[in-house]
Coordinates of C-alpha atoms in Angstrom, one line a residue:
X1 CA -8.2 -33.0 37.8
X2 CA -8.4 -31.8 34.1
X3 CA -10.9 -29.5 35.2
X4 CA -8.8 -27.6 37.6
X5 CA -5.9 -27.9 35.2
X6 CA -8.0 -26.0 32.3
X7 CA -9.2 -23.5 34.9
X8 CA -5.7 -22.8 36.0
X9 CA -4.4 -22.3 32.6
X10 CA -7.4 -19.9 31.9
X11 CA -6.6 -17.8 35.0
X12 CA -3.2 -17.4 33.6
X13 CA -4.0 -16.6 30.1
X14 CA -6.2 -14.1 31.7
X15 CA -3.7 -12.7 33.7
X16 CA -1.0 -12.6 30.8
X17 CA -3.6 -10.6 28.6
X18 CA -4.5 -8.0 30.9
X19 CA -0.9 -7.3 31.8
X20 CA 0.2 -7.3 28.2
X21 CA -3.0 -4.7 28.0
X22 CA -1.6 -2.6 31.2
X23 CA 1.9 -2.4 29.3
X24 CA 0.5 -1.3 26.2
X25 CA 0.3 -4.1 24.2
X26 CA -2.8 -5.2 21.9
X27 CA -2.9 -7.9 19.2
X28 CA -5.4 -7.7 16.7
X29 CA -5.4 -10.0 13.2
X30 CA -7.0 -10.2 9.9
X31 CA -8.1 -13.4 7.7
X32 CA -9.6 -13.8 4.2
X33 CA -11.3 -17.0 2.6
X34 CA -12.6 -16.5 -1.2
X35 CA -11.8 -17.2 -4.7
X36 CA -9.2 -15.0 -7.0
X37 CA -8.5 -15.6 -10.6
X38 CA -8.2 -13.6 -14.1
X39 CA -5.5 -14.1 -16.5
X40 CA -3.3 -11.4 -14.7
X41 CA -3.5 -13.7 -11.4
X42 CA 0.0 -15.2 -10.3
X43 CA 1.3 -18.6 -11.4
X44 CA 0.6 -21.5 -8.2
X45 CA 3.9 -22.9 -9.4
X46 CA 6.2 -19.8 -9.2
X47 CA 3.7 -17.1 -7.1
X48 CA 4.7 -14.9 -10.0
X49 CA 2.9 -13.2 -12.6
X50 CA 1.1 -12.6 -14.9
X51 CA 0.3 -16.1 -16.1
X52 CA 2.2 -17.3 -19.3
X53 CA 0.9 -20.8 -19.9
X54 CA -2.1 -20.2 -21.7
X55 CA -3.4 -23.4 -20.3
X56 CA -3.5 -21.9 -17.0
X57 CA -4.8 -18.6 -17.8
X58 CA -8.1 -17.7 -16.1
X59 CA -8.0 -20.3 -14.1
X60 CA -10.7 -19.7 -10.9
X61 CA -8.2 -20.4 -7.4
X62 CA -9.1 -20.8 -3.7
X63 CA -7.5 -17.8 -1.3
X64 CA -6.5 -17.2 1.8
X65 CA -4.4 -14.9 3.8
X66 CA -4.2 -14.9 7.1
X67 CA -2.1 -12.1 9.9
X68 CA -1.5 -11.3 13.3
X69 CA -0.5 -8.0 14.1
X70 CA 0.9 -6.9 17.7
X71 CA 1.4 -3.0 18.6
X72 CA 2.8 -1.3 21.8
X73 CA 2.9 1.5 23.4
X74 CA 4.7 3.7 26.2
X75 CA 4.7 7.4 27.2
X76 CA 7.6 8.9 29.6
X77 CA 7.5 10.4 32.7
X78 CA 7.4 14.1 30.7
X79 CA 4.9 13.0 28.1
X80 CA 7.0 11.7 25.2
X81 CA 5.3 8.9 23.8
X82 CA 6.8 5.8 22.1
X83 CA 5.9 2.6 20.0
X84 CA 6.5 -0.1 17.7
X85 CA 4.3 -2.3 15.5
X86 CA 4.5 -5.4 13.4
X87 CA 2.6 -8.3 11.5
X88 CA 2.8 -11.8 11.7
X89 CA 2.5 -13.2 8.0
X90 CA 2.7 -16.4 6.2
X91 CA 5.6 -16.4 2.9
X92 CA 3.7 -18.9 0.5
X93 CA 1.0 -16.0 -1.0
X94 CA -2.4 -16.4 -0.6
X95 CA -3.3 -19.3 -3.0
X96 CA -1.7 -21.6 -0.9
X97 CA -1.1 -23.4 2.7
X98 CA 1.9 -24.0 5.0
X99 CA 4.0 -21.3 3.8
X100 CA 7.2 -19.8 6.8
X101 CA 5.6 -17.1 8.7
X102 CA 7.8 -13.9 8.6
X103 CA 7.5 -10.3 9.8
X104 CA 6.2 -7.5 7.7
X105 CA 5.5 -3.6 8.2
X106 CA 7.8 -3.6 11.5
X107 CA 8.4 0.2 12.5
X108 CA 9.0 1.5 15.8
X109 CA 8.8 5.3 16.8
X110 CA 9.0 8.2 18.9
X111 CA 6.8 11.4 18.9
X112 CA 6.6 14.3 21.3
X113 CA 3.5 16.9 20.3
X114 CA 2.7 17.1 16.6
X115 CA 6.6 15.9 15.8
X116 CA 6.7 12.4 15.5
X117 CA 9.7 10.5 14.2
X118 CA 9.4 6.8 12.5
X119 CA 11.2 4.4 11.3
X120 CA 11.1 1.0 9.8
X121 CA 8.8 -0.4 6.9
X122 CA 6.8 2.4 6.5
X123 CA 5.6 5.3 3.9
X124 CA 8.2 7.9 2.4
X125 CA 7.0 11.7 3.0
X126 CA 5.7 11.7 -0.6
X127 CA 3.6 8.8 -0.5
X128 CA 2.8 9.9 3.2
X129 CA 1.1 12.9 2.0
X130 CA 0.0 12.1 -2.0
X131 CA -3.5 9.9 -1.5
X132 CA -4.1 7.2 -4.0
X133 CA -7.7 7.5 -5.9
X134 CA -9.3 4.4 -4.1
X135 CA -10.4 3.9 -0.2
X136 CA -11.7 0.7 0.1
X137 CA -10.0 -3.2 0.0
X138 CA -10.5 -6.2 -2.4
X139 CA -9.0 -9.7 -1.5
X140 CA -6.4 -9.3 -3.9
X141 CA -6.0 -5.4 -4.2
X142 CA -7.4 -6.3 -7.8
X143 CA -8.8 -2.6 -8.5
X144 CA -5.4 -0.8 -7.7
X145 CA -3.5 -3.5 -9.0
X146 CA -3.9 -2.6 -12.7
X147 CA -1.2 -0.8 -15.2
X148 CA -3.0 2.6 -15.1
X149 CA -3.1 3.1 -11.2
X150 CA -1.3 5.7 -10.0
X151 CA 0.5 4.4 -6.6
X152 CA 1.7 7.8 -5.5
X153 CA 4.9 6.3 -4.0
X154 CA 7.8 7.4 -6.4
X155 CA 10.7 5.2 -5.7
X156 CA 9.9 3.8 -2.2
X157 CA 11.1 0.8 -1.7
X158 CA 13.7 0.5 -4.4
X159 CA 16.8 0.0 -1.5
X160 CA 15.5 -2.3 1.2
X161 CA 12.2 -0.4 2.4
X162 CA 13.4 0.7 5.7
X163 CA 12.5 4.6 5.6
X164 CA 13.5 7.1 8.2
X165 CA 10.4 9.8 8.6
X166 CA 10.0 13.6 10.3
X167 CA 6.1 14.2 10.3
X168 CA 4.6 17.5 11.7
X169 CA 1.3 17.6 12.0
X170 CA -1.0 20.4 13.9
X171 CA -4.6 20.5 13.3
X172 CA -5.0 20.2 9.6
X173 CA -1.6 20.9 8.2
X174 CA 0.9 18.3 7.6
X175 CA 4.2 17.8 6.6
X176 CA 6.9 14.7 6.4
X177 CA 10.6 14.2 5.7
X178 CA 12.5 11.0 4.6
X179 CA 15.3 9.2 3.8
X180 CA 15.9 5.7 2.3
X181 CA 19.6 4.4 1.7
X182 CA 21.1 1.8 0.0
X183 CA 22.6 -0.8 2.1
X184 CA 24.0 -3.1 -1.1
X185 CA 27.5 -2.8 -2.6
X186 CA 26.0 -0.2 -5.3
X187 CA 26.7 2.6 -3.1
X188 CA 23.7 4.8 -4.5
X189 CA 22.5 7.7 -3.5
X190 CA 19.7 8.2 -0.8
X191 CA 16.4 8.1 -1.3
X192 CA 14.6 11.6 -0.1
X193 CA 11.6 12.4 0.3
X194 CA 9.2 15.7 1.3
X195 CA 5.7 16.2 1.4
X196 CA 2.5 18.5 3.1
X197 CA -1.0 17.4 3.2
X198 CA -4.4 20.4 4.1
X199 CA -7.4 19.4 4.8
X200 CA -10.3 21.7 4.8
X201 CA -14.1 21.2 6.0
X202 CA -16.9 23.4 4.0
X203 CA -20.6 23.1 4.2
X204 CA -21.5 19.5 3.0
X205 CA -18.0 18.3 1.9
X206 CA -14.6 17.6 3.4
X207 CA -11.6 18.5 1.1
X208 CA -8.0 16.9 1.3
X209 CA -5.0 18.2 -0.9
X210 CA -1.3 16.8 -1.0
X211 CA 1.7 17.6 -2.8
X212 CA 5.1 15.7 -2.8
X213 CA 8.4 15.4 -4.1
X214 CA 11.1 13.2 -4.1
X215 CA 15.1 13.2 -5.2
X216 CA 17.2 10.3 -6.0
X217 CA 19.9 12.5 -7.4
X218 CA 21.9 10.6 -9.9
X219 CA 23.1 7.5 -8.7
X220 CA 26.8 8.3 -8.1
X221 CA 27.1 8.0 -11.6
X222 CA 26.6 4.3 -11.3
X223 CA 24.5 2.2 -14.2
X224 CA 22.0 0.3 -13.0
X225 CA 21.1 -3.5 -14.9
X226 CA 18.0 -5.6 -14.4
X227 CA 14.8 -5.3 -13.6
X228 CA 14.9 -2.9 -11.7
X229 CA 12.7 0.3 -12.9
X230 CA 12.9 2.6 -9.7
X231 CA 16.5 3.0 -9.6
X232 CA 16.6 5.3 -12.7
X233 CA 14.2 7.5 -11.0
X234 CA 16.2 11.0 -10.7
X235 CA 13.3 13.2 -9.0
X236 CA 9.4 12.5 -8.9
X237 CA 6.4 14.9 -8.0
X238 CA 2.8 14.4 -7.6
X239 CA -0.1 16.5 -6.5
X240 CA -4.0 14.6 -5.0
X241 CA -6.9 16.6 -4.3
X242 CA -10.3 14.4 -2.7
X243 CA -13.7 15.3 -1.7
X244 CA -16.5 13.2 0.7
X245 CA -19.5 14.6 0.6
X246 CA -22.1 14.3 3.0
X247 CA -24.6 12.1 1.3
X248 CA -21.7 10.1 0.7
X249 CA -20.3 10.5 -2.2
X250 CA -16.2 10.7 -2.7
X251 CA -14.2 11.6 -5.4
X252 CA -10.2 12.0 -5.8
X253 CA -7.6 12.5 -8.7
X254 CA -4.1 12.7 -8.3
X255 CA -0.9 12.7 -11.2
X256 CA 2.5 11.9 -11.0
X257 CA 6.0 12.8 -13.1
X258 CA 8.8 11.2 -12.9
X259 CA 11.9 11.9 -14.7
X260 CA 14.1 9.0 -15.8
X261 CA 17.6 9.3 -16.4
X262 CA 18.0 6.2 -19.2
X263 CA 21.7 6.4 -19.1
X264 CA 21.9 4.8 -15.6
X265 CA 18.3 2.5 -16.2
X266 CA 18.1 -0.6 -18.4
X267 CA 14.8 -1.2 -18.0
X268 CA 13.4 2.3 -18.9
X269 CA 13.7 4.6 -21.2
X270 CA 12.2 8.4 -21.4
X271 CA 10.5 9.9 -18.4
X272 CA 7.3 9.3 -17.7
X273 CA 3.6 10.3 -16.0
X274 CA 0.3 8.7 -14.3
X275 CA -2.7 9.8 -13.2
X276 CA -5.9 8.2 -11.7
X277 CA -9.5 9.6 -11.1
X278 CA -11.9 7.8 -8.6
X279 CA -15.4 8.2 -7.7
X280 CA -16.9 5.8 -4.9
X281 CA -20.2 5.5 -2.7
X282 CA -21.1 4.7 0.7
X283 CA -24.6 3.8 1.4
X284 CA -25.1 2.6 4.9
X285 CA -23.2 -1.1 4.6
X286 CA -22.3 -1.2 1.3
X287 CA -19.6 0.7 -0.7
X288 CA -18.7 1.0 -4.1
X289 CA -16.1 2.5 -6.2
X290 CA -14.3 2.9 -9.5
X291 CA -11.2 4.4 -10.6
X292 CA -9.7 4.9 -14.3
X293 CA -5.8 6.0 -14.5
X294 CA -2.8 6.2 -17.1
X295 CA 0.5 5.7 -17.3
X296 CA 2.3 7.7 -20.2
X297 CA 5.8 7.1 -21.0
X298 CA 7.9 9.1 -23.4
X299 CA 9.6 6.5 -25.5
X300 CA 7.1 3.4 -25.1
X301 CA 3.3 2.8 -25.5
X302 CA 1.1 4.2 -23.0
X303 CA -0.8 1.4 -20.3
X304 CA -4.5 2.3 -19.2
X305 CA -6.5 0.4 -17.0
X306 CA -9.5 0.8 -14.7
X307 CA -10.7 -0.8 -10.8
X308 CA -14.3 -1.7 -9.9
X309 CA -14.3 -2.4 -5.8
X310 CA -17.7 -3.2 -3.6
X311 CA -17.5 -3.8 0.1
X312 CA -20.7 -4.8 2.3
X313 CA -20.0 -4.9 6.5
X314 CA -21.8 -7.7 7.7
X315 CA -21.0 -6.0 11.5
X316 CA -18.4 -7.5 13.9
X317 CA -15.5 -7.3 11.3
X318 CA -16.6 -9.4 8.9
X319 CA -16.6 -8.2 5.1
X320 CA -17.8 -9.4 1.9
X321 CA -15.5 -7.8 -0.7
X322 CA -15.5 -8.0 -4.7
X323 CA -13.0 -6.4 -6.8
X324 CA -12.1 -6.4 -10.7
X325 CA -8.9 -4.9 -12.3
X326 CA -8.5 -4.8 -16.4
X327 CA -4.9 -3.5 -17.5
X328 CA -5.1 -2.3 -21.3
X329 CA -1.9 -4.2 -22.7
X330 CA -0.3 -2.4 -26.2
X331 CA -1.2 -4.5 -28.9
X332 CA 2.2 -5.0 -29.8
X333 CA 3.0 -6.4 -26.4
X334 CA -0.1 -8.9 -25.6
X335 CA -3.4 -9.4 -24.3
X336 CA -5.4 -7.5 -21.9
X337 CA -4.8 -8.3 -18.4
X338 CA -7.3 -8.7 -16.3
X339 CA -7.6 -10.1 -12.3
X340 CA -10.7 -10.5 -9.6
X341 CA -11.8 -11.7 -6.6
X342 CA -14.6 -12.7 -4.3
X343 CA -14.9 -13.7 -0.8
X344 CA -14.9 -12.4 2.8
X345 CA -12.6 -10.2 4.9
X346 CA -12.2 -10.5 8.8
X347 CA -10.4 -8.2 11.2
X348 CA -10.3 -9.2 15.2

């Protein structure tokens, strides 16, 4: 009787799957086991850093992080097509068990042709089409995490991260639109956001450039307290240019300014700039990179800091991933801050 009971619930597990795959639907997932740890590696306590207690500094931590992420997709009788996405993620970090699961990166759109509209957790047009100086993972983001990196997103996600986006893109041209607003009492200004990416193919090398800009106008005059550094941001720009070569080799460099208006920020004062340079390697399975960067303030001491990543694919979806980040701290502030991880990435 069990028997016929398992096959039954097979039969209609199979049937559930393959008409969730005839509507559209597909579920993929991700998982990482390894260990994390450096002196810039959050508290287990708070799941904030970096680390005060010099008793726990450096301290070598077990990680894990486990997703689900479902997508779906439509198309109209006249060829518009339509979607939304979103992932399944636990709350309690990734040093720890147990934790709420909650949604992350939900967006839904709508695009028609190269015109496709989005909106949800998603990119702004600058950081859309500005390309960070790194392309592969570490458990941790260790690499990309440090004080020098440039990020290339402005002031995205200084309201509550849901961003409307335009994006037109026809062969190897594109451009994007956006808009973030404030939903809180402050009643600040909107968040927007332009940018155009070009790629172009020559002998032996692929080249991408972007450009971006973004406005935050001035706050309706309102001051701004806490920690809260993006919200003095009047206007950013940035400009990324990167090269993969056929034998493998990639390079990239982009720089960002961003002008701070300190009357109506706290946190920050004097505008400010960073740049990052990257070089990385792909030889069959494994990968490697490295990426230096800056970031240069006006009125404060500059932060530097460097990312060594190496990724080898074990086929399947498995991944063994290292990564190191080292932020150079002012002396007059602290120590060094340094984080890493080891271990094994899996996507399904």
């Amino acid at each position: 009787m069990k028997k016929v009971l398992f096959a039954t619930t097979a039969l209609v597990a199979s049937a559930g799957v393959a008409s969730a795959q005839d509507l559209g639907i597909s579920i993929s997932g991700f998982a990482e086991i390894g260990i994390a740890g450096g002196s810039g590696f959050p508290d287990v306590a708070t799941g904030s850093g970096p680390i005060t207690d010099p008793v726990d500094r450096n301290k070598t931590r077990l990680h894990n992080d486990i997703g689900i992420q479902i997508d779906a997709v439509g198309e109209t009788d006249n060829g518009i097509s339509f979607g939304m996405s979103f992932e399944i993620d636990d709350s309690n970090g990734n040093d720890r068990v147990n934790g709420t699961p909650g949604f992350d990166n939900e967006f839904a759109f709508v695009s028609s042709g190269p015109v496709t509209f989005t909106m949800g957790e998603i990119n702004g047009a600058y950081d859309q089409r500005v390309d960070e100086a790194s392309w592969g993972g570490s458990l941790t983001d260790d690499h990309t995490a440090h004080g020098g990196f440039n990020t290339t997103n402005g002031a995205d996600g200084a309201y509550d991260g849901q961003i409307a986006r335009l994006d037109y893109d026809m062969g190897a041209f594109g451009a994007s639109i956006s808009v973030e607003q404030d939903d809180s009492a402050n009643d600040l200004n909107p968040i927007w956001g332009i940018g155009v990416s070009y790629g172009l193919e020559l002998t032996g090398v692929d080249l991408d450039f972007g450009a971006g800009f973004m406005s935050h106008d001035e706050n309706n005059g309102r001051v701004v307290a806490g920690a809260q550094p993006f919200l003095g941001i009047e206007s950013a720009w940035g400009l990324s240019v990167g090269a993969g070569f056929d034998n493998g080799l990639k390079l990239a460099a982009n720089y960002e300014s961003i002008s701070i208006d300190e009357a109506k920020q706290a946190t920050v004062t004097g505008d400010a700039e960073r740049w990052t340079i990257g070089a990385g390697y792909d030889f069959n399975n494994l990968s490697v990179e490295a990426n230096y960067g800056q970031t240069n303030f006006d009125s404060a001491d500059n932060i530097d800091g460097f990312g060594l990543a190496a990724q080898y694919d074990l086929g399947g979806g498995l991944q063994a991933q290292a990564g190191y980040g080292n932020t150079n701290v002012p002396s007059a502030v602290g120590d060094d801050v340094e984080t890493w991880s080891l271990g094994l990435s899996m996507s399904f």
